CSV table of C-alpha atoms in Angstrom, one decimal:
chain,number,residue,atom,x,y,z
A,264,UNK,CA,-102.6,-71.3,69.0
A,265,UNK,CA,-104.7,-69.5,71.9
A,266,UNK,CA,-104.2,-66.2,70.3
A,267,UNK,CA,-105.7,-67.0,67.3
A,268,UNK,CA,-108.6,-68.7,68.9
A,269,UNK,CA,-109.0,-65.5,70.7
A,270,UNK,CA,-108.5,-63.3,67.6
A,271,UNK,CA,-111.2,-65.0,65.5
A,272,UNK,CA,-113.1,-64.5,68.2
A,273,UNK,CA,-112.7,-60.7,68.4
A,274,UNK,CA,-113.0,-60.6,64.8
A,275,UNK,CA,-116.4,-62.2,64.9
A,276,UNK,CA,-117.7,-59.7,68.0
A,277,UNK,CA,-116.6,-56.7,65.7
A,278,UNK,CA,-118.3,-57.9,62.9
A,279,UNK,CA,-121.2,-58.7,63.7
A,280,UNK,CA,-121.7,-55.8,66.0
A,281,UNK,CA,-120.4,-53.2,63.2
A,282,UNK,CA,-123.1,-55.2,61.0
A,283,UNK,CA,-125.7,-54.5,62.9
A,284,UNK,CA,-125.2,-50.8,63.5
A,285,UNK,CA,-124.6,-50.1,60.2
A,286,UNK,CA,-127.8,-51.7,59.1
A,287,UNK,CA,-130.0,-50.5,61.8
A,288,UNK,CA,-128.9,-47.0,61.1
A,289,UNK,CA,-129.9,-47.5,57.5
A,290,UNK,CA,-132.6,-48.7,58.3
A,291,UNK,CA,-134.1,-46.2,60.9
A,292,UNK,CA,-133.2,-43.8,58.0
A,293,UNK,CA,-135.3,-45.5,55.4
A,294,UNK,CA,-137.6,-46.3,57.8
A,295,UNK,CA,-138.0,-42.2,59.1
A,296,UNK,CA,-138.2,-41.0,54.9
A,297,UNK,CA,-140.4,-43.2,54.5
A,298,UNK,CA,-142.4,-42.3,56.8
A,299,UNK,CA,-142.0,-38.6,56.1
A,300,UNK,CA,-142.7,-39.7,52.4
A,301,UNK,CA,-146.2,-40.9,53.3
A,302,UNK,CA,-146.9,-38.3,55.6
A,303,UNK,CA,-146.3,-35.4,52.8
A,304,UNK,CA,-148.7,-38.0,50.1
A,305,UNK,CA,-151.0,-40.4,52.0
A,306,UNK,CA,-151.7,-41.4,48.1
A,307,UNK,CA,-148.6,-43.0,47.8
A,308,UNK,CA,-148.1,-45.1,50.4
A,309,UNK,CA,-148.8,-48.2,48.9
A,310,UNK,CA,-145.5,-47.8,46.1
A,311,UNK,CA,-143.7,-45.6,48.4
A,312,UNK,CA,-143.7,-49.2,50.8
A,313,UNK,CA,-142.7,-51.5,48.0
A,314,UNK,CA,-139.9,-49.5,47.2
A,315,UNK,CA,-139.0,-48.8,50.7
A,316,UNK,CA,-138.9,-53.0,51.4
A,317,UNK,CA,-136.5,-53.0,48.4
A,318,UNK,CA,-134.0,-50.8,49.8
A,319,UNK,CA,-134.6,-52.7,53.0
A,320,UNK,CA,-133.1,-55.8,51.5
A,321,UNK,CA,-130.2,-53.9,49.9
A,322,UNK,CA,-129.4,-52.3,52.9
A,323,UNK,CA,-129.2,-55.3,55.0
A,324,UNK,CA,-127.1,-57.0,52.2
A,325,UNK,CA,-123.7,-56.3,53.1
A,326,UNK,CA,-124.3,-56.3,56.7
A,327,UNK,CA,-125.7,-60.0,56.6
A,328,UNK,CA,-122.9,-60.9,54.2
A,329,UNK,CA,-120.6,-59.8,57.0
A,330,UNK,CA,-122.6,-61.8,59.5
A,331,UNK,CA,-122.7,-64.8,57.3
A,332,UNK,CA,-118.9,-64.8,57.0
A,333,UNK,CA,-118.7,-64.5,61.2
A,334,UNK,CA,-120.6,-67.2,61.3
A,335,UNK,CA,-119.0,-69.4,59.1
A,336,UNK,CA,-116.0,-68.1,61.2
A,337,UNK,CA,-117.7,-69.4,64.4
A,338,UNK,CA,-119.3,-72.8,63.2
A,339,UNK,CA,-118.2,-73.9,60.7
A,340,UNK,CA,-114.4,-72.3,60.0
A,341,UNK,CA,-112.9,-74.4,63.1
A,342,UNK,CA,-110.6,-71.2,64.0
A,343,UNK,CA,-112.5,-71.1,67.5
A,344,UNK,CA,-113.0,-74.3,69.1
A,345,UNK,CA,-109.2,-75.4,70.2
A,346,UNK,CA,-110.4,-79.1,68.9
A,347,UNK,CA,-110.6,-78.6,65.3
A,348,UNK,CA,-107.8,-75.7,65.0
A,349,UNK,CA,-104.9,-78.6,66.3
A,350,UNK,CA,-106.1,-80.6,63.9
A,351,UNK,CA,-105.8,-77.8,61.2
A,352,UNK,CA,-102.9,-76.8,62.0
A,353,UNK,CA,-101.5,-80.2,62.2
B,53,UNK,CA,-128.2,-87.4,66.7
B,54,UNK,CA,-125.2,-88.5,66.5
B,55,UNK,CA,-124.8,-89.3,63.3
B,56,UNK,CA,-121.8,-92.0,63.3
B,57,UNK,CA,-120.5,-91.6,66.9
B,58,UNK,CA,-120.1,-87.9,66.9
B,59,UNK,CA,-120.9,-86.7,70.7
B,60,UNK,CA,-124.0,-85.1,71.4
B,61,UNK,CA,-122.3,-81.6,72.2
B,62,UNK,CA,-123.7,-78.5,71.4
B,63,UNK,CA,-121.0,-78.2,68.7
B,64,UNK,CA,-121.5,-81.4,67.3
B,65,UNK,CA,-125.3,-80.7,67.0
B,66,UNK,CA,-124.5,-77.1,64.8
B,67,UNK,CA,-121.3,-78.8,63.2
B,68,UNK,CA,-124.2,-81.6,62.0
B,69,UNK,CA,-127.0,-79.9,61.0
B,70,UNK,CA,-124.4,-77.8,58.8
B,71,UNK,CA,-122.6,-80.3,56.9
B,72,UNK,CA,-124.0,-81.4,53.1
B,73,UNK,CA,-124.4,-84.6,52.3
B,74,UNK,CA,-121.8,-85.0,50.0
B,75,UNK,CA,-120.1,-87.5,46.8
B,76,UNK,CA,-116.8,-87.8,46.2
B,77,UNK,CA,-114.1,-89.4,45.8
B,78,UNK,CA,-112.6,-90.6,49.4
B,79,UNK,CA,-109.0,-90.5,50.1
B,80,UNK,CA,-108.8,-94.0,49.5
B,81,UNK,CA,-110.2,-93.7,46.0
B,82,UNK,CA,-113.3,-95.0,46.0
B,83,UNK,CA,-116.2,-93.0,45.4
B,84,UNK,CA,-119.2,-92.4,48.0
B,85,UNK,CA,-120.6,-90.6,50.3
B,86,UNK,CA,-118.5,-89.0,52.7
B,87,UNK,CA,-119.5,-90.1,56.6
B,88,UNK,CA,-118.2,-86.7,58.0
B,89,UNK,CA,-117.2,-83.1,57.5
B,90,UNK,CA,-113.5,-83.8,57.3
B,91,UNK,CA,-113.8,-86.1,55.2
B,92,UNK,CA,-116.1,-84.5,53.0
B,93,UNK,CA,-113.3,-81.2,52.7
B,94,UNK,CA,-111.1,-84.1,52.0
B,95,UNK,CA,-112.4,-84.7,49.1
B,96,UNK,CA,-111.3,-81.6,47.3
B,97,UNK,CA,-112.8,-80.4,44.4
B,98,UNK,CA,-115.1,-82.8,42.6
B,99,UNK,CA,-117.2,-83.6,45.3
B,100,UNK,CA,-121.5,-83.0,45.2
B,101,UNK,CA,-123.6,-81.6,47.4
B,102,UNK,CA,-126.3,-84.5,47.1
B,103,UNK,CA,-129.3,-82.9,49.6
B,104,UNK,CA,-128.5,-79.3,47.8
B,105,UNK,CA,-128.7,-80.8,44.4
B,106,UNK,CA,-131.7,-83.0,45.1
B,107,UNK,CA,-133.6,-80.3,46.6
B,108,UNK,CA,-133.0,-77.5,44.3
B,109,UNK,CA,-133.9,-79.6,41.4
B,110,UNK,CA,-136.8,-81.0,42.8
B,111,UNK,CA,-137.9,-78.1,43.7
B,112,UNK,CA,-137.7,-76.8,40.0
B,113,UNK,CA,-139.3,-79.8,38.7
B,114,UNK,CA,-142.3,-79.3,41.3
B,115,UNK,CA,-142.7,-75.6,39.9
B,116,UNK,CA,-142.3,-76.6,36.4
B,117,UNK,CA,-144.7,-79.3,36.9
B,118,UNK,CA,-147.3,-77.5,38.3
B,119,UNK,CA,-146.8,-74.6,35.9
B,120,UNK,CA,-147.0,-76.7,32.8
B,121,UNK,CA,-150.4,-78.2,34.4
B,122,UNK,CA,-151.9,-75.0,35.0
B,123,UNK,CA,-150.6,-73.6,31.7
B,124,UNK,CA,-152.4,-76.7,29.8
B,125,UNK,CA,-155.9,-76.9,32.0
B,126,UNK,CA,-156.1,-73.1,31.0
B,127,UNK,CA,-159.4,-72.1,31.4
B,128,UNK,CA,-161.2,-68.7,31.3
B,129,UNK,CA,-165.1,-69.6,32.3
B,130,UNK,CA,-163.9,-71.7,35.3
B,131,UNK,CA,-160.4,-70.6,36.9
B,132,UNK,CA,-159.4,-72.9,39.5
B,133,UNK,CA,-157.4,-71.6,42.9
B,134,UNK,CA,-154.2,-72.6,42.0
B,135,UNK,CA,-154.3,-71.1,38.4
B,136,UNK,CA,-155.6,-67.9,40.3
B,137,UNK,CA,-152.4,-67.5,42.2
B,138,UNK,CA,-150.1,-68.9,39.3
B,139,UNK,CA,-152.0,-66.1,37.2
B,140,UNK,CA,-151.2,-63.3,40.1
B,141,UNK,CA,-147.4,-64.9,40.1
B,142,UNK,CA,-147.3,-64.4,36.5
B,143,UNK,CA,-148.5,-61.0,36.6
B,144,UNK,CA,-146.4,-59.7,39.5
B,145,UNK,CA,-143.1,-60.8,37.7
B,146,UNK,CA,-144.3,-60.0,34.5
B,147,UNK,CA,-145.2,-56.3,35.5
B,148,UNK,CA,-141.3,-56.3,37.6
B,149,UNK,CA,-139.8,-57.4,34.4
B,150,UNK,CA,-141.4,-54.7,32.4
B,151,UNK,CA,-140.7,-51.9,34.9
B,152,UNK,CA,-137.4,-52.6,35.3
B,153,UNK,CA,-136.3,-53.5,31.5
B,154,UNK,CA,-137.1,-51.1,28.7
B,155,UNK,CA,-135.6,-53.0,25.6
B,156,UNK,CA,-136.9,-55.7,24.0
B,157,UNK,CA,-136.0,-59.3,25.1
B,158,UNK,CA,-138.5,-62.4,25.6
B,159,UNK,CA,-136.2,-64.4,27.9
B,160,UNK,CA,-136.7,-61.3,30.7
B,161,UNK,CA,-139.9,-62.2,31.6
B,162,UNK,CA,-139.9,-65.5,32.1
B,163,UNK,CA,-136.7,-65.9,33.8
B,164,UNK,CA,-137.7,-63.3,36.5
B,165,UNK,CA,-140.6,-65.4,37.2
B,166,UNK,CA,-138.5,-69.0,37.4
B,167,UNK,CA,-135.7,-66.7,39.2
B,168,UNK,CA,-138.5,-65.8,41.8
B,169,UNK,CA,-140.1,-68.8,42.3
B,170,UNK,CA,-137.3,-71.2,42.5
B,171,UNK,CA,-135.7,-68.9,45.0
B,172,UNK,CA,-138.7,-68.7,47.0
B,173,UNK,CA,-139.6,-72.3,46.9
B,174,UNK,CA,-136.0,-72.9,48.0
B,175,UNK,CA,-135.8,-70.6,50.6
B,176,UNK,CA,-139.4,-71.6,51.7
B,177,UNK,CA,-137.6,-75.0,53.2
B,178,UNK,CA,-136.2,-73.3,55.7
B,179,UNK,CA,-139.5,-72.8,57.4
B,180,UNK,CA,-139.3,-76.5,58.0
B,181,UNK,CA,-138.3,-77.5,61.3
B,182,UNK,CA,-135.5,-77.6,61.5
B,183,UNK,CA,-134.6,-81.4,62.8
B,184,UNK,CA,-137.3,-83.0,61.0
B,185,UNK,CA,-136.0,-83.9,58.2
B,186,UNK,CA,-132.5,-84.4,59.0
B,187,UNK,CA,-133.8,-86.8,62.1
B,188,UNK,CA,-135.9,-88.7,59.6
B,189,UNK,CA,-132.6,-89.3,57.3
B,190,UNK,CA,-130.8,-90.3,60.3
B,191,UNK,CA,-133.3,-92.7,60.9
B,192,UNK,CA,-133.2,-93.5,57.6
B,193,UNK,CA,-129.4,-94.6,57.8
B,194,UNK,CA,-128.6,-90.9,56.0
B,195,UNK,CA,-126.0,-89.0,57.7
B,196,UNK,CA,-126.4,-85.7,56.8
B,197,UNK,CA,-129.1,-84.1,55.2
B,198,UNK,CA,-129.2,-80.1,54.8
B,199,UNK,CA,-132.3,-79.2,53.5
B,200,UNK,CA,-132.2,-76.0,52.6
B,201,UNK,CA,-130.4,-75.5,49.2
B,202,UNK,CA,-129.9,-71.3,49.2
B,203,UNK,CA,-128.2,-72.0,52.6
B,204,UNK,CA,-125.3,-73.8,50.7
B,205,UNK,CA,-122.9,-71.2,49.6
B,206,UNK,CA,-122.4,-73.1,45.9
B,207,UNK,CA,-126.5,-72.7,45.0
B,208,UNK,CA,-126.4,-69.0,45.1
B,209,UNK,CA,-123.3,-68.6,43.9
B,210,UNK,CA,-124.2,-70.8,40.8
B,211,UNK,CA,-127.6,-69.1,40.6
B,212,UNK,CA,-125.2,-65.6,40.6
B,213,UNK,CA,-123.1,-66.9,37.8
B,214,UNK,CA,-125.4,-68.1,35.5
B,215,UNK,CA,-126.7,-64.7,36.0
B,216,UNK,CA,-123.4,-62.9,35.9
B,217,UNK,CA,-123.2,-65.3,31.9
B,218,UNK,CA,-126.3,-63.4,30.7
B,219,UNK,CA,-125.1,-60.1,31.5
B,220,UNK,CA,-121.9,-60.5,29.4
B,221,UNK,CA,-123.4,-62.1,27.1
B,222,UNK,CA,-126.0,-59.6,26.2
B,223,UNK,CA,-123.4,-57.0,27.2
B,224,UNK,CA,-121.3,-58.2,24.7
B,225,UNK,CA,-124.4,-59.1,22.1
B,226,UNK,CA,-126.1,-55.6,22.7
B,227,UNK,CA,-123.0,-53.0,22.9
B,228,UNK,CA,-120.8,-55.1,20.7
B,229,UNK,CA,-117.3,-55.8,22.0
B,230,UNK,CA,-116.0,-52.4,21.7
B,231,UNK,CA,-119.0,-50.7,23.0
B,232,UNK,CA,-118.5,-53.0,25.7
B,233,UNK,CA,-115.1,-52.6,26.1
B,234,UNK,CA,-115.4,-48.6,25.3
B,235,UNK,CA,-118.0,-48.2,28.4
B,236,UNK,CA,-115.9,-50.1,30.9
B,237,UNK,CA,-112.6,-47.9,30.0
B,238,UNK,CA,-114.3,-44.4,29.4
B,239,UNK,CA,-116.7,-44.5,32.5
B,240,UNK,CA,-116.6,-42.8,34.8
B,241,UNK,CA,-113.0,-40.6,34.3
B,242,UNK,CA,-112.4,-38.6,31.3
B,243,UNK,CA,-109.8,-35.8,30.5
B,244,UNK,CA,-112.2,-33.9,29.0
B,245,UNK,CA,-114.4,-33.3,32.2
B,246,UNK,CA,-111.1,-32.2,34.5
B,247,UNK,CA,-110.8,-29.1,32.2
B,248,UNK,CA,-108.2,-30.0,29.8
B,249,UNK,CA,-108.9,-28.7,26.8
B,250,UNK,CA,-106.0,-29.6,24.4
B,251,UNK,CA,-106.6,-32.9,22.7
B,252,UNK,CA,-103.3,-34.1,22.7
B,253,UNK,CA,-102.8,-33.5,26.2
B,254,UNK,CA,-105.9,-35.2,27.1
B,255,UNK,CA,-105.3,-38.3,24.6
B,256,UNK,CA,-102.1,-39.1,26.9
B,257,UNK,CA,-103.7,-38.5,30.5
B,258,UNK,CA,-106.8,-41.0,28.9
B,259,UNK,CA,-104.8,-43.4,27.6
B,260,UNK,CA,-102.0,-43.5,30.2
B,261,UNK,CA,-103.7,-42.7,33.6
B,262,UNK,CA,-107.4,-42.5,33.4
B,263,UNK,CA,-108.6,-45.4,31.2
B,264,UNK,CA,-106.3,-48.3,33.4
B,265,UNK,CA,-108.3,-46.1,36.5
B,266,UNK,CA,-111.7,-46.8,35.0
B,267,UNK,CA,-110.9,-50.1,34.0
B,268,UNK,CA,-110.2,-51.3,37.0
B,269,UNK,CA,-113.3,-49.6,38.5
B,270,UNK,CA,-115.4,-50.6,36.1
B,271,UNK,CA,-114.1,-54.3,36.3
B,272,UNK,CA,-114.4,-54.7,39.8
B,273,UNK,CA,-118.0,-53.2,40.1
B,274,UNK,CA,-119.0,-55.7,37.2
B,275,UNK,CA,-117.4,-58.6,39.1
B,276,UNK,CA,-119.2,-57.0,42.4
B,277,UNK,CA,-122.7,-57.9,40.7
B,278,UNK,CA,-122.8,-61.7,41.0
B,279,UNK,CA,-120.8,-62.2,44.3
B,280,UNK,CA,-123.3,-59.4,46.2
B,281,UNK,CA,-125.9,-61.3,44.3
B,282,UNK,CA,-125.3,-64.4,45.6
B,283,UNK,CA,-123.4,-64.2,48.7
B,284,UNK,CA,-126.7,-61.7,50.1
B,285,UNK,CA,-129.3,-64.6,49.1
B,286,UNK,CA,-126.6,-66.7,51.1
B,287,UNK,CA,-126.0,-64.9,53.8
B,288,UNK,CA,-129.6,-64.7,55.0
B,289,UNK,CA,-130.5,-67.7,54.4
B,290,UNK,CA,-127.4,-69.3,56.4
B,291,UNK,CA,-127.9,-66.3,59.3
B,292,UNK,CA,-131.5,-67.4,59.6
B,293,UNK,CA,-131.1,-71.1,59.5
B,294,UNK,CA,-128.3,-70.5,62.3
B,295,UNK,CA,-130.7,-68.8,64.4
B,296,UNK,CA,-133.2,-71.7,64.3
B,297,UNK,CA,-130.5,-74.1,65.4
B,298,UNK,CA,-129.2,-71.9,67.9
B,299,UNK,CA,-132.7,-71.7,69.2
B,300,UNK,CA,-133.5,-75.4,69.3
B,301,UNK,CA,-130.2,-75.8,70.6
B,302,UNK,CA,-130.2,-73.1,73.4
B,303,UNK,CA,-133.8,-74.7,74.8
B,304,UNK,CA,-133.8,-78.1,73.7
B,305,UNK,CA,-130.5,-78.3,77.0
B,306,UNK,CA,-133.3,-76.9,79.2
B,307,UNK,CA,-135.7,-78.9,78.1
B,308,UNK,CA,-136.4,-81.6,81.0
B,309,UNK,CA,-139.0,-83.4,82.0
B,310,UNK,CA,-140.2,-81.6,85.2
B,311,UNK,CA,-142.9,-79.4,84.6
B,312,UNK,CA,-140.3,-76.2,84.3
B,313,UNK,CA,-138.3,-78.0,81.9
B,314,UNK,CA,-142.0,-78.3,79.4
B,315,UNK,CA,-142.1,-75.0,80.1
B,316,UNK,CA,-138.6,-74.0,78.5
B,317,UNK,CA,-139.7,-76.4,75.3
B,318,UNK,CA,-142.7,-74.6,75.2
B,319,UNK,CA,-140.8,-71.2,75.2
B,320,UNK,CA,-138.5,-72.7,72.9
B,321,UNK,CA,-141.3,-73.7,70.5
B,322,UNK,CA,-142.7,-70.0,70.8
B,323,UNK,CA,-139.5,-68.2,70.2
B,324,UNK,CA,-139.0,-70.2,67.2
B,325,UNK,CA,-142.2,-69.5,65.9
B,326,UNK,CA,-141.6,-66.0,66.2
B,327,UNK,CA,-138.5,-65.9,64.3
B,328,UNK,CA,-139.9,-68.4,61.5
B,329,UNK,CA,-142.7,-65.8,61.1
B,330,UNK,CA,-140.1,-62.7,60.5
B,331,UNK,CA,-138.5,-64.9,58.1
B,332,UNK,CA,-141.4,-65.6,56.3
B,333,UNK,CA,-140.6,-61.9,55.1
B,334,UNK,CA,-136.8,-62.8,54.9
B,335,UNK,CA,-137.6,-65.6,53.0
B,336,UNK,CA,-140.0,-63.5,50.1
B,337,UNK,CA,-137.9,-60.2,50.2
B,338,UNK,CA,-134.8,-62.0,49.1
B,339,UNK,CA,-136.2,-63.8,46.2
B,340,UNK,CA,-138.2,-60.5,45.5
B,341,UNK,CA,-134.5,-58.5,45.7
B,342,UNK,CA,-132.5,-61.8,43.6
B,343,UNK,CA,-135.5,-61.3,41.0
B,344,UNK,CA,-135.4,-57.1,40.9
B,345,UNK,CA,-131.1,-56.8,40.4
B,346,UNK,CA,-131.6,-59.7,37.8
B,347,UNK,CA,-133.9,-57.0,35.7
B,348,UNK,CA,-132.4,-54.0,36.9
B,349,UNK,CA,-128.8,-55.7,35.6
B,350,UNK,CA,-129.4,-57.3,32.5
B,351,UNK,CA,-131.4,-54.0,31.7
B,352,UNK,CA,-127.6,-52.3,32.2
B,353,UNK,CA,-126.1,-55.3,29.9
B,354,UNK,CA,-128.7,-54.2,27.2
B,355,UNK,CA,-128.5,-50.2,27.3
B,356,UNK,CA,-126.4,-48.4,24.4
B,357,UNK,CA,-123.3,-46.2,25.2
B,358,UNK,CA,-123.8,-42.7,24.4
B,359,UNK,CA,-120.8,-43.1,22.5
């Protein structure tokens, strides 16, 4: 019972933290083309930062879905507090 | 805040502010409204999300209400404000929908625009305090009351199917179901590419290795569309909501009526300001993104094979 308490909780440590590096290195990617971008065409700034929000949200998509589902794994799953898990396990 | 004798733990605050009022049918048989989470799962799966359902659908009848307003007090000489900004709305998805979707369709438009204002007014709940309107409901004899309706996993889902409905129906509409059928087996692997040239030999290696290979590709990347669809509008919403509670909850513990403890609430107060204001971006970007992929993949449903 402890083990998987302890588990889930791993699980949720790794994925939120690989979430985050993987979209902050996309990110600070996007972020160095586009500046780059802007830098070779002042002109184009202004479309250049529409579609660089865009990507922004794609980017962070999978990450935050990861995220999402560690936090349902923390809250709202019952696999962590000892409490709820007896009770789910019966 | 406890709702019907749960302690006020820190758990029990989270656990609260993240259950959904919901309808079912209890154990017993009777139908009503379930007085906590486990019995809510309990109730399997005809059971409503009440607050989602309400929200959401108010929230539509709002916009439409206000559209249709504007739409009939149309006037050129003297625009008023809010037809000003309904007008910019209009434009901005209207110019989306026709940069994103070259063929000619006249549901497009307009659904990008709903699609971007009913997620936004949705997602613009969260910017709500976040016990407000729960508290109030308490008072109110309500137990639970989530207010947000893209934080609950079955909105954007739903939002992604009826979606992920149009694309196969135009898919199947525009290519014809072989088309459609044709692109999902002969994408991306064919015989011919790999260099072999006699067509027997390359009618077996299609038909026996490479077209159940694309298939399934293709199958799981059209089944990708709706779930990444939905589950991304949902997971930021429900990150960001999380972080609000976790802020009030972190401070609120601190918050004591000595002079430091105002100063914690006060930090608290800040903090969550700061974080509302980031998400204020959150908040449009998503509906913006939910709006985009809607274009960019009906656009896909509606382009002919080369074949």
């Amino acid at each position: 019972m402890e083990t998987i308490v302890g588990m889930t909780a791993i699980a949720i440590g790794i994925m939120i933290g690989l979430a985050a590096v993987g979209a902050a290195i996309g990110i600070g990617l996007l972020g160095g083309r586009f500046l780059e971008g802007t830098a070779r065409q002042p002109e184009m700034a202004n479309t250049l930062q529409g579609k660089m929000f865009l990507m922004a949200g794609l980017i962070d998509a999978i990450p935050i879905i990861g995220v999402g589902i560690a936090l349902y794994l923390l809250f709202a799953s019952g696999l962590v507090d000892p409490v709820a898990l007896k009770e789910l396990l019966g | 805040m406890a709702a019907n004798g749960e302690a006020l733990t820190s758990g029990g605050y989270i656990k609260h502010h993240l259950t959904n009022l919901t309808f079912g049918q209890h154990s017993d048989g009777s139908w009503g409204i379930a007085h906590s989470a486990k019995e809510a799962a309990e109730m399997g799966f005809w059971s409503f999300h009440v607050d989602s359902m309400f929200w959401s659908i108010g929230l539509a009848f709002i916009m439409f209400f206000v559209f249709r307003k504007i739409a009939k007090g149309f006037s050129i000489e003297n625009p008023s404000k809010i037809q000003l900004f309904v007008e910019t709305l209009f434009e901005f998805a209207d110019t989306s929908a026709k940069e994103g979707f070259q063929f000619k369709n006249l549901w497009i438009a307009p659904l990008a625009l709903t699609i971007f204002c009913w997620v936004f007014l949705m997602n613009l709940m969260d910017l709500i305090p976040v016990d407000w309107i729960p508290e109030l409901f308490i008072f109110l004899g309500v137990d639970y009351m989530k207010i947000v309706p893209s934080t609950d996993i079955n909105i954007a889902l739903g939002l992604a199917l009826a979606i992920f409905i149009m694309i196969v129906y135009y898919s199947l509409k525009e290519k014809s179901p072989i088309g459609f059928f044709k692109e999902l087996a002969m994408h991306p692997f064919s015989a011919k590419e790999f260099g072999v040239s006699n067509t027997g030999v390359q009618l077996v290696i299609n038909l026996f290795i490479l077209y159940p290979l694309n298939l399934v590709l293709e199958t799981v990347s059209l089944l990708a569309k709706p779930v990444s669809l939905g589950l991304r509008l949902f997971g930021n919403m429900y990150a960001g909501e999380l972080i609000f509670i976790l802020i009030a909850l972190m401070f609120s513990q601190l918050f004591t009526m000595t002079a430091s403890g105002f100063m914690m609430g006060v930090a608290g107060g800040a903090l969550q300001l700061v974080w509302a204001i980031f998400h204020i971006l959150v908040i449009t970007l998503q509906a913006y993104i939910f709006m985009m992929l809607t274009i960019v993949y009906l656009n896909q449903a509606h382009e002919h094979g080369d074949h």
